[in-house]
mmCIF file with all atom_site columns, N, CA and C in Angstrom:
data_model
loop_
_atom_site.group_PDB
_atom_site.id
_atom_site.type_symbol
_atom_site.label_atom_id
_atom_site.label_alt_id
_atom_site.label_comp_id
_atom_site.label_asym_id
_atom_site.label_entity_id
_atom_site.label_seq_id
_atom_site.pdbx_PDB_ins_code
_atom_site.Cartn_x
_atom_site.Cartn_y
_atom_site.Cartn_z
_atom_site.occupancy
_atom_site.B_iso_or_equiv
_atom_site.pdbx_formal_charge
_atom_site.auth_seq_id
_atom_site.auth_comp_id
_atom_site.auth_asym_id
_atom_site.auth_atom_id
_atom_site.pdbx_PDB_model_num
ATOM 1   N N  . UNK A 1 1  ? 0.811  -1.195 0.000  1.00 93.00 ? 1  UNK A N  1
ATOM 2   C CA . UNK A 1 1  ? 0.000  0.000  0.000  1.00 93.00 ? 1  UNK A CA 1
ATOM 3   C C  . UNK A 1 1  ? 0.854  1.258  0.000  1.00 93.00 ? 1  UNK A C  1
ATOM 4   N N  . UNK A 1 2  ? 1.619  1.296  0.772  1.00 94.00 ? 2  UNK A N  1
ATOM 5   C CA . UNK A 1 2  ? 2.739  2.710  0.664  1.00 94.00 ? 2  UNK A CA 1
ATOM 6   C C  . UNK A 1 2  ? 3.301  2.849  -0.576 1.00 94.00 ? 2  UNK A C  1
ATOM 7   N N  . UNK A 1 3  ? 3.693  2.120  -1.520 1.00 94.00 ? 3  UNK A N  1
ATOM 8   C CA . UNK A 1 3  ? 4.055  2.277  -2.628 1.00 94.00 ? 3  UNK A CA 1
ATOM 9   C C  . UNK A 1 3  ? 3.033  3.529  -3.321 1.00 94.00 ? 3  UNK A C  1
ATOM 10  N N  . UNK A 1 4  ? 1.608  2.602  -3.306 1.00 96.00 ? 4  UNK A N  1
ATOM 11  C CA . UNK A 1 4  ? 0.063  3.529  -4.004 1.00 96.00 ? 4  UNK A CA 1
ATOM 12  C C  . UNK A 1 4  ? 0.106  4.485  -3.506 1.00 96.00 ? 4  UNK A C  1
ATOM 13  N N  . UNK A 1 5  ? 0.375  4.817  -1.820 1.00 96.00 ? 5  UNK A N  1
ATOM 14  C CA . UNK A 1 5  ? -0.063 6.026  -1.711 1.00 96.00 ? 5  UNK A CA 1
ATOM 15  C C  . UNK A 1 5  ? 1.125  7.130  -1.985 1.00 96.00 ? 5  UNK A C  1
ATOM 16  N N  . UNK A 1 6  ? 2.612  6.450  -2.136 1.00 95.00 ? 6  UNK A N  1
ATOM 17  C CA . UNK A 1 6  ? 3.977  7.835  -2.498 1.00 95.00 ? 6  UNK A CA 1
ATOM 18  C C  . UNK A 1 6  ? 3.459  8.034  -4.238 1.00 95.00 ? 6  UNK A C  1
ATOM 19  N N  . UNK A 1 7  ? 2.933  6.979  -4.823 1.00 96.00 ? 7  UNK A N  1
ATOM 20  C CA . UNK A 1 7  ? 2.552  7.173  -6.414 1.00 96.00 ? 7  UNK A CA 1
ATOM 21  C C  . UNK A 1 7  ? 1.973  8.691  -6.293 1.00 96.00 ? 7  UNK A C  1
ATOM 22  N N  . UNK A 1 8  ? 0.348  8.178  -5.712 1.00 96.00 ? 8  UNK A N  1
ATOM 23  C CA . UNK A 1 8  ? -0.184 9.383  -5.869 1.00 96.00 ? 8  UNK A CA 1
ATOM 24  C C  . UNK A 1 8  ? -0.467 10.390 -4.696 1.00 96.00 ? 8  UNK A C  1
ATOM 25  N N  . UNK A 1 9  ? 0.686  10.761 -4.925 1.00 96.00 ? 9  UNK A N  1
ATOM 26  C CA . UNK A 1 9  ? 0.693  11.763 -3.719 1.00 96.00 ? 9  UNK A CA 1
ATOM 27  C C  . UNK A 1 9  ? 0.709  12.279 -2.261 1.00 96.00 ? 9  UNK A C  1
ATOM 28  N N  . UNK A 1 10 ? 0.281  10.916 -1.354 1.00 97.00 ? 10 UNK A N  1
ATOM 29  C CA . UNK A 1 10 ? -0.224 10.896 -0.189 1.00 97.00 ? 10 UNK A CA 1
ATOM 30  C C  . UNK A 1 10 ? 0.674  10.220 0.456  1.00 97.00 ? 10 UNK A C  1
ATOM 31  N N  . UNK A 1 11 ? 1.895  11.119 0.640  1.00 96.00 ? 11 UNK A N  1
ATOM 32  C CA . UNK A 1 11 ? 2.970  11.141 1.435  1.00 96.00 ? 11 UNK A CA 1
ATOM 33  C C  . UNK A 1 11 ? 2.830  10.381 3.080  1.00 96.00 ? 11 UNK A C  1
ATOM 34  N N  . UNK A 1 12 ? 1.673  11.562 3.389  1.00 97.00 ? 12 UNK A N  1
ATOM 35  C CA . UNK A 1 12 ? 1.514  10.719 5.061  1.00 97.00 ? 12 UNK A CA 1
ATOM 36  C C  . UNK A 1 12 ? 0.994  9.474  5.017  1.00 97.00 ? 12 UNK A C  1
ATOM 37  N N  . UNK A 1 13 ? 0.008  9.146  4.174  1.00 98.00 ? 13 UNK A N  1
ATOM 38  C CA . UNK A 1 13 ? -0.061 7.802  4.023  1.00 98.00 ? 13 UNK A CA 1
ATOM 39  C C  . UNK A 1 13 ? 0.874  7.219  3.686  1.00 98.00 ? 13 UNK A C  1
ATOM 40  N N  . UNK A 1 14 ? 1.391  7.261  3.121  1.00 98.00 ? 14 UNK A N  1
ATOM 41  C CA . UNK A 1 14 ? 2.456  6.392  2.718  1.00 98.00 ? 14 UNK A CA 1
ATOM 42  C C  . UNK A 1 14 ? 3.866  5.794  3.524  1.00 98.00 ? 14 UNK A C  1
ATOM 43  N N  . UNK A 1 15 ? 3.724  7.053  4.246  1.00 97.00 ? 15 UNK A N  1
ATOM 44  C CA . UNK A 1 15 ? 4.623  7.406  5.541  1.00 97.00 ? 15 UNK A CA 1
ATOM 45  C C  . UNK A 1 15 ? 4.296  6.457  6.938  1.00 97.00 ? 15 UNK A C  1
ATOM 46  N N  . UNK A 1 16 ? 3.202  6.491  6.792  1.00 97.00 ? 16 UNK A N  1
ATOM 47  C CA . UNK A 1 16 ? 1.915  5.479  7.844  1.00 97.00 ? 16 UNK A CA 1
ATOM 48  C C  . UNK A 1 16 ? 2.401  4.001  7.509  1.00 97.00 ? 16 UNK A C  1
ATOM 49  N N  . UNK A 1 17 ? 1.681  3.931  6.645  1.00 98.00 ? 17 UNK A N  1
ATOM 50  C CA . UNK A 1 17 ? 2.297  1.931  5.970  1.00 98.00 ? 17 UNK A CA 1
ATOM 51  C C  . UNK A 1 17 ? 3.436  1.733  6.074  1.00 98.00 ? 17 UNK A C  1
ATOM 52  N N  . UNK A 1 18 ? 4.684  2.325  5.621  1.00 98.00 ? 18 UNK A N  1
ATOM 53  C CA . UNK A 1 18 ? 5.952  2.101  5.987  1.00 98.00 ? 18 UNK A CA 1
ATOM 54  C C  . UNK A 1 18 ? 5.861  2.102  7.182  1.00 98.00 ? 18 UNK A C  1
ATOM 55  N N  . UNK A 1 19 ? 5.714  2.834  8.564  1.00 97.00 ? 19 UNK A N  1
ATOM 56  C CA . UNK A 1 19 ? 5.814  2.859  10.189 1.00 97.00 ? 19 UNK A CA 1
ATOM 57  C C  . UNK A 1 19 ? 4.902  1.252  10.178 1.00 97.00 ? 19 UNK A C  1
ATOM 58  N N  . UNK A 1 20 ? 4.021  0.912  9.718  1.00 97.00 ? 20 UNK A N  1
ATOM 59  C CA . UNK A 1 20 ? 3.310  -0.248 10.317 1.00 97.00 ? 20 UNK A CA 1
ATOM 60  C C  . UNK A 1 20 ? 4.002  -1.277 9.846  1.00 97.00 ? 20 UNK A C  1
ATOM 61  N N  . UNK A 1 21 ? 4.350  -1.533 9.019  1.00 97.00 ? 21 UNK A N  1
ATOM 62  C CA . UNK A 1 21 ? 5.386  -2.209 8.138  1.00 97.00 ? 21 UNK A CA 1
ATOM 63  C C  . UNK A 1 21 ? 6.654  -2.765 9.046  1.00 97.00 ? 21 UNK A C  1
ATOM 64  N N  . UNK A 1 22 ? 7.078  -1.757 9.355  1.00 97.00 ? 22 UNK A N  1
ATOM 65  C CA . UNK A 1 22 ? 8.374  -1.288 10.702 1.00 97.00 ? 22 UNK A CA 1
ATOM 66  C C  . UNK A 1 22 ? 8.575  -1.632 11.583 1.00 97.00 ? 22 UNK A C  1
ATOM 67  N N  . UNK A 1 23 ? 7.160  -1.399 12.208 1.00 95.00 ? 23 UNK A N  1
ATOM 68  C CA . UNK A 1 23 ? 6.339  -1.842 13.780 1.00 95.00 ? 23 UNK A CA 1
ATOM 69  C C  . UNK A 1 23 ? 6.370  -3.642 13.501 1.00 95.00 ? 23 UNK A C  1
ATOM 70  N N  . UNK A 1 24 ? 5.839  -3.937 12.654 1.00 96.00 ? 24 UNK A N  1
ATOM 71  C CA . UNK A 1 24 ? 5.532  -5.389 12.684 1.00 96.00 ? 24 UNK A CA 1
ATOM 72  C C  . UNK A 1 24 ? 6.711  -6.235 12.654 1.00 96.00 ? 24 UNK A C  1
ATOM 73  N N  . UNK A 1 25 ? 7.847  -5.706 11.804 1.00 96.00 ? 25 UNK A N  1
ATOM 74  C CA . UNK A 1 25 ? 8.915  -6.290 11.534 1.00 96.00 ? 25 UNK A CA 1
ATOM 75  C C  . UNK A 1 25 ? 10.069 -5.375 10.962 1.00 96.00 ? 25 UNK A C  1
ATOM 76  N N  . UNK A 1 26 ? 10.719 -5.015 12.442 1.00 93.00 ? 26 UNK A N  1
ATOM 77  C CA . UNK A 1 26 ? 11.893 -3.777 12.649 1.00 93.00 ? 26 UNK A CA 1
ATOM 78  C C  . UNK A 1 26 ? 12.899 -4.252 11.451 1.00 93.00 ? 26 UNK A C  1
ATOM 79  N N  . UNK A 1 27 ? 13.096 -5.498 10.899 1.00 94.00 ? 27 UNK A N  1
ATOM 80  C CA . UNK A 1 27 ? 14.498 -5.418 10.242 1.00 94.00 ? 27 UNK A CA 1
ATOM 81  C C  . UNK A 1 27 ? 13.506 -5.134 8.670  1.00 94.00 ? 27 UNK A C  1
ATOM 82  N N  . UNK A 1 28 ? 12.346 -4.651 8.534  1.00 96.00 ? 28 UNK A N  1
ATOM 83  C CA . UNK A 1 28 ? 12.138 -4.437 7.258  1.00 96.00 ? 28 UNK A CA 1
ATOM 84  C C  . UNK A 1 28 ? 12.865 -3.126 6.318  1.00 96.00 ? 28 UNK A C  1
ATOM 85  N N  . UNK A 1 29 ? 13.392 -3.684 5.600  1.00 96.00 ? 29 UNK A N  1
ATOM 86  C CA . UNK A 1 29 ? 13.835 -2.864 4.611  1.00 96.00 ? 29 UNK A CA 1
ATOM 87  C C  . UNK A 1 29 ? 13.575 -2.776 2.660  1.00 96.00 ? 29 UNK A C  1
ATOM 88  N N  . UNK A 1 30 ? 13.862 -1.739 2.656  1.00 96.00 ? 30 UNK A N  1
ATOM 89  C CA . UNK A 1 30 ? 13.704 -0.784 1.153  1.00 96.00 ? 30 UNK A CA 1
ATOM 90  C C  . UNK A 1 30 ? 14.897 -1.961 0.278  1.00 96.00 ? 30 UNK A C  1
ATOM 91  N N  . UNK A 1 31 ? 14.123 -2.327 -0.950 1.00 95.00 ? 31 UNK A N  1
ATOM 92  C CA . UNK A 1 31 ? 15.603 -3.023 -1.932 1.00 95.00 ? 31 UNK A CA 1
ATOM 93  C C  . UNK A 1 31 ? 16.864 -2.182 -2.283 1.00 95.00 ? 31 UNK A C  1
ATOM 94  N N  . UNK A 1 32 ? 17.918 -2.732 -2.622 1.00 92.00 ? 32 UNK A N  1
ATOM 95  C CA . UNK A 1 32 ? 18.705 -1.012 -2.603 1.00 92.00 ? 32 UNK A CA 1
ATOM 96  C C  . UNK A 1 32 ? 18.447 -0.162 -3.453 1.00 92.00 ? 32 UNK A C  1
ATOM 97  N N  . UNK A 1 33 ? 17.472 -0.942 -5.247 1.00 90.00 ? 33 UNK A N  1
ATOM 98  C CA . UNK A 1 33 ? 17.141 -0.218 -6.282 1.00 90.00 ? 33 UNK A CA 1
ATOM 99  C C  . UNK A 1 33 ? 16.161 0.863  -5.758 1.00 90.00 ? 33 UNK A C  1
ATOM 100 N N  . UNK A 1 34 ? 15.145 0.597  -4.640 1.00 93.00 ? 34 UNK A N  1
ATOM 101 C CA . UNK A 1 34 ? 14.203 1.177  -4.428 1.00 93.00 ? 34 UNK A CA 1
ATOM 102 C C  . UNK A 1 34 ? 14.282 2.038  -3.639 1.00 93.00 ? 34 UNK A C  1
ATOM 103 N N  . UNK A 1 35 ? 15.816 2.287  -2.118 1.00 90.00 ? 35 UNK A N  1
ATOM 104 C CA . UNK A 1 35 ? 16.463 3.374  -1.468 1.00 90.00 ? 35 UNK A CA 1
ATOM 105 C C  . UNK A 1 35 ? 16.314 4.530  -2.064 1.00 90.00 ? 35 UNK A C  1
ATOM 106 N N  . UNK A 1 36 ? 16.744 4.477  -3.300 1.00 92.00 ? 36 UNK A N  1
ATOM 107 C CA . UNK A 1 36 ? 17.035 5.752  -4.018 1.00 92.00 ? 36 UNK A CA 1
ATOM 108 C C  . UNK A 1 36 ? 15.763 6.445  -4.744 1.00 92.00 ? 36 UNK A C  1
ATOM 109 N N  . UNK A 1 37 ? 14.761 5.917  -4.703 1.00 95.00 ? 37 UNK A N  1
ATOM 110 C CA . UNK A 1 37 ? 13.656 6.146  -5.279 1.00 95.00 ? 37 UNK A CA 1
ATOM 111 C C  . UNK A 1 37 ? 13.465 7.497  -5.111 1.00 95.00 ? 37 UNK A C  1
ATOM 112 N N  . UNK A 1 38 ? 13.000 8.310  -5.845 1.00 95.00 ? 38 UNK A N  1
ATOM 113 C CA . UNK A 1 38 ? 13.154 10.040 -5.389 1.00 95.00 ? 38 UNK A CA 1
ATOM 114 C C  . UNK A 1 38 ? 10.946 9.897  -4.568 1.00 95.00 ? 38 UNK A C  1
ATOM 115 N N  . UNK A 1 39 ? 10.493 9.281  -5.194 1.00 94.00 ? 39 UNK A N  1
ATOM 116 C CA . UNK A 1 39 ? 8.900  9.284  -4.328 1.00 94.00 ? 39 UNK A CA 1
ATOM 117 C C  . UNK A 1 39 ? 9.340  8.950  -2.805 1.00 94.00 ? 39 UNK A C  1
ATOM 118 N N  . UNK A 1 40 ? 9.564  7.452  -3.028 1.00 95.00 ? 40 UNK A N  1
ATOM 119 C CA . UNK A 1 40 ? 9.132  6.221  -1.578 1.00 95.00 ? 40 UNK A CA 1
ATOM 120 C C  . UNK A 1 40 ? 10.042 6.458  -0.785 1.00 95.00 ? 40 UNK A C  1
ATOM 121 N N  . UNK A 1 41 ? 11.769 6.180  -1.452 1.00 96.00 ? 41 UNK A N  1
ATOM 122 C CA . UNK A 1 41 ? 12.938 6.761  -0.564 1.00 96.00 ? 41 UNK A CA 1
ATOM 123 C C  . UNK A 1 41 ? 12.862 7.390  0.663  1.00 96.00 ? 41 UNK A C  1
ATOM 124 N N  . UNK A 1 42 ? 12.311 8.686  0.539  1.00 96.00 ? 42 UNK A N  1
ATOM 125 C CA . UNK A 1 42 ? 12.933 9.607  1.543  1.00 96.00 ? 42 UNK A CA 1
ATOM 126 C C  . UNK A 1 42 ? 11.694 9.421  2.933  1.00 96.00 ? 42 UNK A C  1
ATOM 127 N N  . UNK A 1 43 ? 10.461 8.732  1.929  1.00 97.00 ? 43 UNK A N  1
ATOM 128 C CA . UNK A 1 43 ? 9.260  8.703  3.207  1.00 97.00 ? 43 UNK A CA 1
ATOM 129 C C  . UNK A 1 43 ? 9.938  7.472  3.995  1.00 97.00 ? 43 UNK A C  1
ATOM 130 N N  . UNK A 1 44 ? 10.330 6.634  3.206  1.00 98.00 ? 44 UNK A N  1
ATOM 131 C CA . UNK A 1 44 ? 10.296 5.151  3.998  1.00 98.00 ? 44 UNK A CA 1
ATOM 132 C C  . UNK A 1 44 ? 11.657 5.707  5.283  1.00 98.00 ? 44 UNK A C  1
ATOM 133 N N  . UNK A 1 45 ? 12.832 6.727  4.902  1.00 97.00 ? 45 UNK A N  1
ATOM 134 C CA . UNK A 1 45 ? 13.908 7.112  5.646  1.00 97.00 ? 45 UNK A CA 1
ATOM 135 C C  . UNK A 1 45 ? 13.103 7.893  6.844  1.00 97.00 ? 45 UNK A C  1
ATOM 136 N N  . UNK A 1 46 ? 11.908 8.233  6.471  1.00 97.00 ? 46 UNK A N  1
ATOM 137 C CA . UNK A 1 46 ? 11.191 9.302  7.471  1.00 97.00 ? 46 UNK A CA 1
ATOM 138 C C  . UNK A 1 46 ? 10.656 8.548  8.644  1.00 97.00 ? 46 UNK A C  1
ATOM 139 N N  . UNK A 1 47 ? 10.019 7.594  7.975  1.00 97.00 ? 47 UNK A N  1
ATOM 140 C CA . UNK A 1 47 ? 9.040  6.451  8.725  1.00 97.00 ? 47 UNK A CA 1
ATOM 141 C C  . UNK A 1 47 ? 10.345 5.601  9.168  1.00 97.00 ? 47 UNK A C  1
ATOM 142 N N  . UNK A 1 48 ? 11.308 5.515  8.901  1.00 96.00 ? 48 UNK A N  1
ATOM 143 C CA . UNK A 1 48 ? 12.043 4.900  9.970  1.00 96.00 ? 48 UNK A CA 1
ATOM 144 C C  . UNK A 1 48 ? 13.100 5.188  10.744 1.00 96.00 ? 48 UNK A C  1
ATOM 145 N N  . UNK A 1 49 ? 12.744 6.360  10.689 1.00 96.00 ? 49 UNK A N  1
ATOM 146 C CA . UNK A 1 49 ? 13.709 7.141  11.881 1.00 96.00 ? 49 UNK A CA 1
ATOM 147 C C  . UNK A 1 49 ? 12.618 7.427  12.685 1.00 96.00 ? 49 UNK A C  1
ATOM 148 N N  . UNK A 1 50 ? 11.520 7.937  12.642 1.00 95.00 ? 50 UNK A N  1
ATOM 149 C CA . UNK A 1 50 ? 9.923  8.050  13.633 1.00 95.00 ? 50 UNK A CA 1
ATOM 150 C C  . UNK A 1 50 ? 9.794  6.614  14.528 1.00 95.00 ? 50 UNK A C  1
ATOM 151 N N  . UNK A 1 51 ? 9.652  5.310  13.841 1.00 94.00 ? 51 UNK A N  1
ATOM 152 C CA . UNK A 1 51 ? 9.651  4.209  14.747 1.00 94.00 ? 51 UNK A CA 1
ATOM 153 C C  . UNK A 1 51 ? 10.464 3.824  15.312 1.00 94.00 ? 51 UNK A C  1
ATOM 154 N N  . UNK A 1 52 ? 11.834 4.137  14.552 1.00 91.00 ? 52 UNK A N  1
ATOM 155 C CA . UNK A 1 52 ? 13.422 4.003  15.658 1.00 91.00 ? 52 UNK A CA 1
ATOM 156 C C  . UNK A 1 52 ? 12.784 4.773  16.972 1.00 91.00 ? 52 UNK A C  1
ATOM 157 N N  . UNK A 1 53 ? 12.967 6.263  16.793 1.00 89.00 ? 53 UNK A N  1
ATOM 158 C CA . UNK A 1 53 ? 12.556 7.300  18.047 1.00 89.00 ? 53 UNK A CA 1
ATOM 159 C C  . UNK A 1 53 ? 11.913 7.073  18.677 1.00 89.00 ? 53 UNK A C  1
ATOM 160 N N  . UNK A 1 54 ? 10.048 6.455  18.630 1.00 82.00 ? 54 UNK A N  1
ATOM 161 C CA . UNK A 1 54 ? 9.723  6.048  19.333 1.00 82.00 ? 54 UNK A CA 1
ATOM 162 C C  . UNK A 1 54 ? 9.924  4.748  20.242 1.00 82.00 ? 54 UNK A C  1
ATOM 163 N N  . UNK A 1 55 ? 10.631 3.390  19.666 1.00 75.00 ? 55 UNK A N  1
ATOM 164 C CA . UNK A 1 55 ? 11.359 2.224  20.299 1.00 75.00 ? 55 UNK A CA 1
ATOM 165 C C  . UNK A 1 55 ? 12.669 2.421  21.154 1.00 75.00 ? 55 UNK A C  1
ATOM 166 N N  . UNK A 1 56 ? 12.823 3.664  21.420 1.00 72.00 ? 56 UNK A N  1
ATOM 167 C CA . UNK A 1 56 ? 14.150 4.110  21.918 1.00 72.00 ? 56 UNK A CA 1
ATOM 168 C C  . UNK A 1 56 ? 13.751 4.093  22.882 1.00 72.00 ? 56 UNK A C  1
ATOM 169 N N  . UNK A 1 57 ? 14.187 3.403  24.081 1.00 62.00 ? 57 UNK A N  1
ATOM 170 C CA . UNK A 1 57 ? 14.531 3.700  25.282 1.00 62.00 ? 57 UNK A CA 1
ATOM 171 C C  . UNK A 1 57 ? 14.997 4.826  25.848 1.00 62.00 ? 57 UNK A C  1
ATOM 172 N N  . UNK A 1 58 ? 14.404 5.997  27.316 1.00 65.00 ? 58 UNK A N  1
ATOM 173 C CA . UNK A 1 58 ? 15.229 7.102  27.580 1.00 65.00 ? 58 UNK A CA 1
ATOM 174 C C  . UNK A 1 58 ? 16.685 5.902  28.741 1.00 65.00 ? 58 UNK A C  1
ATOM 175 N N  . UNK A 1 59 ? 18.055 7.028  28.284 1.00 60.00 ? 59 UNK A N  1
ATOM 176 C CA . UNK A 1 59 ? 18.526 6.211  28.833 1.00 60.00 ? 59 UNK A CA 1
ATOM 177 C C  . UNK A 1 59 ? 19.109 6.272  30.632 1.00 60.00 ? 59 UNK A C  1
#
């Protein structure tokens, strides 16, 4: 689904599915062709620095 929603436009969605994605299974990752993607790229880097931050322990 995050793919559909960086297509057309709907960043926070898209941003959303990647975090649930994340949540379910922390070692999920982007292919490396698809890292660079100028749409999905930078949301999926967004959405997983947000679920890192929140799984962080204060220390």
């Amino acid at each position: 689904m995050a793919f559909s929603y960086c297509v057309t436009s709907r960043k926070k969605l898209c941003r959303l599915q990647f975090e649930k994605a994340l949540k379910l299974d922390p070692a999920f990752d982007l292919a490396p062709g698809e890292k660079g993607h100028p749409l999905w790229g930078p949301v999926f880097n967004q959405a997983k620095k947000a679920v890192t931050a929140k799984t962080k322990k204060p220390a």
